[in-house]
Amino acid sequence: MGASLMARNIFNQPPKDEKESAAPSPAPVKSSKLPGSVGGLRDSLREITANSIRDIEPDRIDMDGLRDRLILEDSSIEDLAESIRKHGQQVPIMVRPSDQPDRYRIIYGRRRLAAIRRVGGTVKAIVRTLDDDASLIAQGQENNLRLDPSFIEKSLFIKEMQEAGYKPGVIQDALGLTRQGVSNHRVVIEQLPDELVRLIGPAHGVGRRQWGDLAALSEKVPLVDIARETLASLPDTTPSTDKFQAVYVACSSKARGAANQSARGQTTVVKDNSGSPVGTLSVDGKSIAIKITRKDNPEFGQWLEERAETTLRQLFEQWQNERGSGS
């Protein structure tokens, strides 16, 4: 079954009413039937198992698959746990059978699972028999519908999917993006150090242009070092979006300072063996200048003036010869 067809069939929003005992039916699972009535009964039981909502002990569920969120164990987990204490689990997670007996691998609902582990008790889970591609599509589509991941979280998810070897069509279906949309996310994340993204966090509301502007500064200033220094002065409770703005402002300021310094250039005093000044060498982005002060070295200044054109021409010819011999 192709990835686009899989995306249409595999993902259904989980029921909001906890009293519903069955999830919407997925696409039929291919299996090799056993002969006779025993095989038919076994297939029927397998289909019932694949489509039901069960109460499962959390320690029987393994955290499987790719991370799709930058922050999992944050303060919102405790808020979710408190809500589940008061009102119960309103939305089931989705799992698939593990290769090990009586164990499962999570497809989506990592935050809900983490919250229920704090609360205690069993977790309501839809059990479906899905392959890796279908699991990834279900994970991505459920997160898009329920969690609204940020631009940078989607970018990281795309990077992980590509590095894990998932095909472009599966990645597009998982996030509901076009090929160009996937490319736009990947171009930005490739320019950003992983540590910088972890330091800032998901930064909801910060889009491709802003992250791209920050990435462009990586050629001018050390982004990670500036981010560490900037964030160290902020409270731990600072929202991720504010962290991004603080880091961007600091990096932009440093980049402007570096550009101004480069424009002003550097001037070096050239001295003789005794330590007396001979002249100055000034270098900036536009020119190289040698300056001899006549009052300090009048005779040398007169001597250099008479030979300047010839000496400069000889130096240029020497450079040409050295370049030619090195090629």
C-alpha positions as a Python dict, from the first residue, in 0.01 Angstrom:
ca = {
    (1, 'M'): (0, 0, 0),
    (2, 'G'): (148, 343, -102),
    (3, 'A'): (233, 608, 153),
    (4, 'S'): (-39, 853, 36),
    (5, 'L'): (-311, 587, 54),
    (6, 'M'): (-178, 479, 392),
    (7, 'A'): (-210, 836, 518),
    (8, 'R'): (-575, 848, 419),
    (9, 'N'): (-668, 514, 574),
    (10, 'I'): (-451, 480, 878),
    (11, 'F'): (-524, 789, 1079),
    (12, 'N'): (-850, 856, 1258),
    (13, 'Q'): (-888, 1097, 1549),
    (14, 'P'): (-931, 901, 1872),
    (15, 'P'): (-1275, 916, 2037),
    (16, 'K'): (-1323, 1192, 2292),
    (17, 'D'): (-1581, 992, 2488),
    (18, 'E'): (-1400, 754, 2723),
    (19, 'K'): (-1707, 525, 2722),
    (20, 'E'): (-1647, 432, 2358),
    (21, 'S'): (-1486, 91, 2359),
    (22, 'A'): (-1371, 70, 1999),
    (23, 'A'): (-1162, 300, 1783),
    (24, 'P'): (-1245, 363, 1416),
    (25, 'S'): (-1142, 66, 1205),
    (26, 'P'): (-811, 98, 1023),
    (27, 'A'): (-724, -46, 686),
    (28, 'P'): (-733, -427, 694),
    (29, 'V'): (-413, -584, 814),
    (30, 'K'): (-266, -832, 569),
    (31, 'S'): (-204, -1174, 718),
    (32, 'S'): (-149, -1529, 604),
    (33, 'K'): (-463, -1719, 702),
    (34, 'L'): (-448, -2060, 859),
    (35, 'P'): (-654, -2330, 684),
    (36, 'G'): (-1010, -2396, 793),
    (37, 'S'): (-1216, -2245, 1073),
    (38, 'V'): (-921, -2217, 1310),
    (39, 'G'): (-747, -1974, 1074),
    (40, 'G'): (-1064, -1768, 1032),
    (41, 'L'): (-1119, -1751, 1407),
    (42, 'R'): (-759, -1648, 1462),
    (43, 'D'): (-787, -1368, 1204),
    (44, 'S'): (-1110, -1244, 1364),
    (45, 'L'): (-950, -1234, 1708),
    (46, 'R'): (-649, -1053, 1565),
    (47, 'E'): (-873, -787, 1405),
    (48, 'I'): (-1066, -735, 1730),
    (49, 'T'): (-737, -698, 1916),
    (50, 'A'): (-603, -449, 1663),
    (51, 'N'): (-906, -219, 1687),
    (52, 'S'): (-991, -216, 2057),
    (53, 'I'): (-917, 29, 2336),
    (54, 'R'): (-751, -145, 2627),
    (55, 'D'): (-637, -60, 2976),
    (56, 'I'): (-263, -132, 2978),
    (57, 'E'): (-4, -105, 3253),
    (58, 'P'): (233, 181, 3158),
    (59, 'D'): (545, -27, 3232),
    (60, 'R'): (444, -261, 2948),
    (61, 'I'): (473, 23, 2694),
    (62, 'D'): (813, 109, 2546),
    (63, 'M'): (899, 461, 2428),
    (64, 'D'): (950, 381, 2061),
    (65, 'G'): (1001, 578, 1743),
    (66, 'L'): (1132, 927, 1672),
    (67, 'R'): (1102, 1223, 1905),
    (68, 'D'): (858, 1479, 1764),
    (69, 'R'): (875, 1735, 2045),
    (70, 'L'): (1170, 1924, 2189),
    (71, 'I'): (1029, 1916, 2541),
    (72, 'L'): (864, 1607, 2685),
    (73, 'E'): (927, 1619, 3059),
    (74, 'D'): (833, 1983, 3121),
    (75, 'S'): (599, 2161, 3363),
    (76, 'S'): (303, 2095, 3133),
    (77, 'I'): (336, 1722, 3207),
    (78, 'E'): (251, 1792, 3570),
    (79, 'D'): (-45, 2006, 3463),
    (80, 'L'): (-167, 1722, 3243),
    (81, 'A'): (-117, 1473, 3527),
    (82, 'E'): (-328, 1690, 3759),
    (83, 'S'): (-603, 1711, 3497),
    (84, 'I'): (-604, 1331, 3462),
    (85, 'R'): (-623, 1296, 3843),
    (86, 'K'): (-938, 1507, 3845),
    (87, 'H'): (-1112, 1406, 3524),
    (88, 'G'): (-951, 1083, 3410),
    (89, 'Q'): (-780, 1017, 3077),
    (90, 'Q'): (-1005, 1175, 2815),
    (91, 'V'): (-814, 1071, 2503),
    (92, 'P'): (-644, 732, 2452),
    (93, 'I'): (-289, 693, 2329),
    (94, 'M'): (-202, 460, 2040),
    (95, 'V'): (36, 164, 2064),
    (96, 'R'): (134, -132, 1851),
    (97, 'P'): (230, -483, 1960),
    (98, 'S'): (598, -533, 2037),
    (99, 'D'): (810, -825, 1925),
    (100, 'Q'): (822, -925, 2292),
    (101, 'P'): (517, -1101, 2439),
    (102, 'D'): (262, -884, 2620),
    (103, 'R'): (452, -562, 2548),
    (104, 'Y'): (373, -262, 2327),
    (105, 'R'): (553, 18, 2142),
    (106, 'I'): (407, 366, 2156),
    (107, 'I'): (291, 536, 1835),
    (108, 'Y'): (159, 860, 1980),
    (109, 'G'): (60, 1000, 2319),
    (110, 'R'): (402, 1027, 2484),
    (111, 'R'): (299, 1318, 2707),
    (112, 'R'): (-19, 1141, 2818),
    (113, 'L'): (181, 829, 2898),
    (114, 'A'): (436, 1032, 3098),
    (115, 'A'): (154, 1202, 3292),
    (116, 'I'): (-22, 873, 3374),
    (117, 'R'): (306, 727, 3497),
    (118, 'R'): (307, 1008, 3753),
    (119, 'V'): (-57, 960, 3844),
    (120, 'G'): (-45, 579, 3859),
    (121, 'G'): (-286, 322, 3724),
    (122, 'T'): (-344, 191, 3375),
    (123, 'V'): (-343, 388, 3050),
    (124, 'K'): (-620, 369, 2791),
    (125, 'A'): (-464, 277, 2457),
    (126, 'I'): (-577, 198, 2105),
    (127, 'V'): (-386, -110, 1991),
    (128, 'R'): (-313, -134, 1621),
    (129, 'T'): (-87, -357, 1417),
    (130, 'L'): (102, -108, 1198),
    (131, 'D'): (435, -113, 1017),
    (132, 'D'): (699, 154, 1068),
    (133, 'D'): (578, 383, 787),
    (134, 'A'): (215, 371, 898),
    (135, 'S'): (314, 430, 1262),
    (136, 'L'): (515, 736, 1166),
    (137, 'I'): (229, 878, 960),
    (138, 'A'): (-15, 825, 1247),
    (139, 'Q'): (227, 986, 1493),
    (140, 'G'): (286, 1290, 1275),
    (141, 'Q'): (-77, 1349, 1183),
    (142, 'E'): (-204, 1312, 1541),
    (143, 'N'): (56, 1560, 1664),
    (144, 'N'): (-39, 1810, 1394),
    (145, 'L'): (-405, 1787, 1491),
    (146, 'R'): (-363, 1795, 1868),
    (147, 'L'): (-29, 1958, 1955),
    (148, 'D'): (40, 2210, 1676),
    (149, 'P'): (418, 2155, 1680),
    (150, 'S'): (635, 2460, 1619),
    (151, 'F'): (836, 2524, 1304),
    (152, 'I'): (1162, 2412, 1462),
    (153, 'E'): (1004, 2097, 1611),
    (154, 'K'): (875, 2001, 1266),
    (155, 'S'): (1219, 2073, 1122),
    (156, 'L'): (1390, 1846, 1374),
    (157, 'F'): (1130, 1574, 1315),
    (158, 'I'): (1193, 1595, 940),
    (159, 'K'): (1569, 1574, 995),
    (160, 'E'): (1531, 1265, 1215),
    (161, 'M'): (1295, 1098, 968),
    (162, 'Q'): (1533, 1157, 678),
    (163, 'E'): (1833, 1034, 875),
    (164, 'A'): (1633, 725, 975),
    (165, 'G'): (1578, 648, 607),
    (166, 'Y'): (1206, 722, 565),
    (167, 'K'): (1097, 794, 208),
    (168, 'P'): (996, 1149, 105),
    (169, 'G'): (631, 1052, 52),
    (170, 'V'): (602, 911, 405),
    (171, 'I'): (759, 1225, 555),
    (172, 'Q'): (522, 1449, 360),
    (173, 'D'): (218, 1247, 472),
    (174, 'A'): (332, 1243, 834),
    (175, 'L'): (335, 1623, 856),
    (176, 'G'): (89, 1716, 584),
    (177, 'L'): (356, 1909, 391),
    (178, 'T'): (442, 1940, 24),
    (179, 'R'): (787, 1848, -104),
    (180, 'Q'): (876, 2219, -103),
    (181, 'G'): (747, 2256, 253),
    (182, 'V'): (973, 1974, 370),
    (183, 'S'): (1265, 2135, 186),
    (184, 'N'): (1199, 2473, 351),
    (185, 'H'): (1219, 2318, 697),
    (186, 'R'): (1530, 2115, 619),
    (187, 'V'): (1725, 2408, 471),
    (188, 'V'): (1694, 2600, 800),
    (189, 'I'): (1765, 2313, 1041),
    (190, 'E'): (2081, 2218, 849),
    (191, 'Q'): (2230, 2561, 928),
    (192, 'L'): (2155, 2553, 1302),
    (193, 'P'): (2366, 2374, 1564),
    (194, 'D'): (2160, 2110, 1750),
    (195, 'E'): (2274, 2249, 2084),
    (196, 'L'): (2144, 2595, 1997),
    (197, 'V'): (1797, 2456, 1922),
    (198, 'R'): (1794, 2259, 2250),
    (199, 'L'): (1898, 2569, 2446),
    (200, 'I'): (1617, 2780, 2298),
    (201, 'G'): (1340, 2519, 2286),
    (202, 'P'): (1030, 2490, 2062),
    (203, 'A'): (964, 2867, 2039),
    (204, 'H'): (601, 2845, 1925),
    (205, 'G'): (513, 3133, 1697),
    (206, 'V'): (868, 3175, 1568),
    (207, 'G'): (859, 3086, 1199),
    (208, 'R'): (1090, 2998, 913),
    (209, 'R'): (1201, 3355, 837),
    (210, 'Q'): (1308, 3429, 1196),
    (211, 'W'): (1491, 3098, 1242),
    (212, 'G'): (1648, 3152, 900),
    (213, 'D'): (1771, 3499, 1002),
    (214, 'L'): (1930, 3350, 1314),
    (215, 'A'): (2089, 3071, 1110),
    (216, 'A'): (2239, 3327, 870),
    (217, 'L'): (2431, 3481, 1162),
    (218, 'S'): (2621, 3154, 1216),
    (219, 'E'): (2879, 3265, 957),
    (220, 'K'): (2954, 3582, 1155),
    (221, 'V'): (2937, 3494, 1526),
    (222, 'P'): (2949, 3181, 1748),
    (223, 'L'): (2577, 3124, 1802),
    (224, 'V'): (2603, 2857, 2073),
    (225, 'D'): (2849, 3052, 2288),
    (226, 'I'): (2637, 3368, 2270),
    (227, 'A'): (2321, 3169, 2345),
    (228, 'R'): (2476, 3010, 2655),
    (229, 'E'): (2592, 3347, 2785),
    (230, 'T'): (2260, 3516, 2711),
    (231, 'L'): (2034, 3246, 2856),
    (232, 'A'): (2245, 3212, 3171),
    (233, 'S'): (2125, 3557, 3275),
    (234, 'L'): (1755, 3474, 3222),
    (235, 'P'): (1522, 3302, 3474),
    (236, 'D'): (1468, 2930, 3420),
    (237, 'T'): (1096, 3000, 3372),
    (238, 'T'): (1157, 3224, 3070),
    (239, 'P'): (925, 3115, 2785),
    (240, 'S'): (1097, 2959, 2487),
    (241, 'T'): (980, 3234, 2251),
    (242, 'D'): (1140, 3498, 2476),
    (243, 'K'): (1460, 3293, 2482),
    (244, 'F'): (1469, 3299, 2103),
    (245, 'Q'): (1424, 3676, 2093),
    (246, 'A'): (1695, 3733, 2355),
    (247, 'V'): (1942, 3509, 2170),
    (248, 'Y'): (1860, 3667, 1834),
    (249, 'V'): (1909, 4021, 1967),
    (250, 'A'): (2241, 3926, 2130),
    (251, 'C'): (2371, 3751, 1818),
    (252, 'S'): (2263, 4038, 1591),
    (253, 'S'): (2438, 4288, 1818),
    (254, 'K'): (2759, 4084, 1817),
    (255, 'A'): (2744, 4049, 1439),
    (256, 'R'): (2704, 4426, 1394),
    (257, 'G'): (2997, 4487, 1628),
    (258, 'A'): (3214, 4244, 1433),
    (259, 'A'): (3116, 4410, 1105),
    (260, 'N'): (3197, 4757, 1238),
    (261, 'Q'): (3534, 4636, 1366),
    (262, 'S'): (3611, 4485, 1028),
    (263, 'A'): (3508, 4808, 852),
    (264, 'R'): (3733, 5016, 1077),
    (265, 'G'): (4018, 4777, 1010),
    (266, 'Q'): (4340, 4725, 1203),
    (267, 'T'): (4651, 4939, 1218),
    (268, 'T'): (4988, 4792, 1310),
    (269, 'V'): (5300, 4992, 1402),
    (270, 'V'): (5603, 4847, 1222),
    (271, 'K'): (5929, 4881, 1422),
    (272, 'D'): (6296, 4825, 1343),
    (273, 'N'): (6529, 4591, 1536),
    (274, 'S'): (6590, 4853, 1803),
    (275, 'G'): (6218, 4901, 1863),
    (276, 'S'): (6190, 5241, 1697),
    (277, 'P'): (5880, 5299, 1478),
    (278, 'V'): (5938, 5278, 1105),
    (279, 'G'): (5583, 5329, 984),
    (280, 'T'): (5228, 5194, 1008),
    (281, 'L'): (5042, 4923, 819),
    (282, 'S'): (4664, 4973, 795),
    (283, 'V'): (4434, 4697, 671),
    (284, 'D'): (4054, 4704, 633),
    (285, 'G'): (3796, 4544, 409),
    (286, 'K'): (3874, 4779, 122),
    (287, 'S'): (4247, 4853, 118),
    (288, 'I'): (4601, 4801, 248),
    (289, 'A'): (4799, 5116, 328),
    (290, 'I'): (5163, 5171, 427),
    (291, 'K'): (5229, 5507, 591),
    (292, 'I'): (5570, 5665, 662),
    (293, 'T'): (5570, 5980, 877),
    (294, 'R'): (5821, 6223, 730),
    (295, 'K'): (5907, 6395, 1058),
    (296, 'D'): (5998, 6059, 1222),
    (297, 'N'): (6199, 5918, 926),
    (298, 'P'): (6259, 6198, 674),
    (299, 'E'): (6553, 6032, 494),
    (300, 'F'): (6383, 5689, 472),
    (301, 'G'): (6065, 5858, 355),
    (302, 'Q'): (6255, 6034, 72),
    (303, 'W'): (6430, 5708, -23),
    (304, 'L'): (6101, 5512, -32),
    (305, 'E'): (5925, 5782, -234),
    (306, 'E'): (6189, 5756, -507),
    (307, 'R'): (6157, 5376, -523),
    (308, 'A'): (5788, 5320, -435),
    (309, 'E'): (5654, 5255, -785),
    (310, 'T'): (5941, 5026, -883),
    (311, 'T'): (5925, 4838, -550),
    (312, 'L'): (5548, 4792, -570),
    (313, 'R'): (5579, 4663, -929),
    (314, 'Q'): (5852, 4419, -824),
    (315, 'L'): (5637, 4290, -538),
    (316, 'F'): (5344, 4239, -776),
    (317, 'E'): (5565, 4047, -1022),
    (318, 'Q'): (5701, 3835, -738),
    (319, 'W'): (5343, 3751, -633),
    (320, 'Q'): (5255, 3651, -990),
    (321, 'N'): (5560, 3427, -1014),
    (322, 'E'): (5486, 3259, -680),
    (323, 'R'): (5123, 3205, -775),
    (324, 'G'): (5225, 3060, -1112),
    (325, 'S'): (5476, 2819, -959),
    (326, 'G'): (5224, 2703, -699),
    (327, 'S'): (4953, 2616, -951),
}
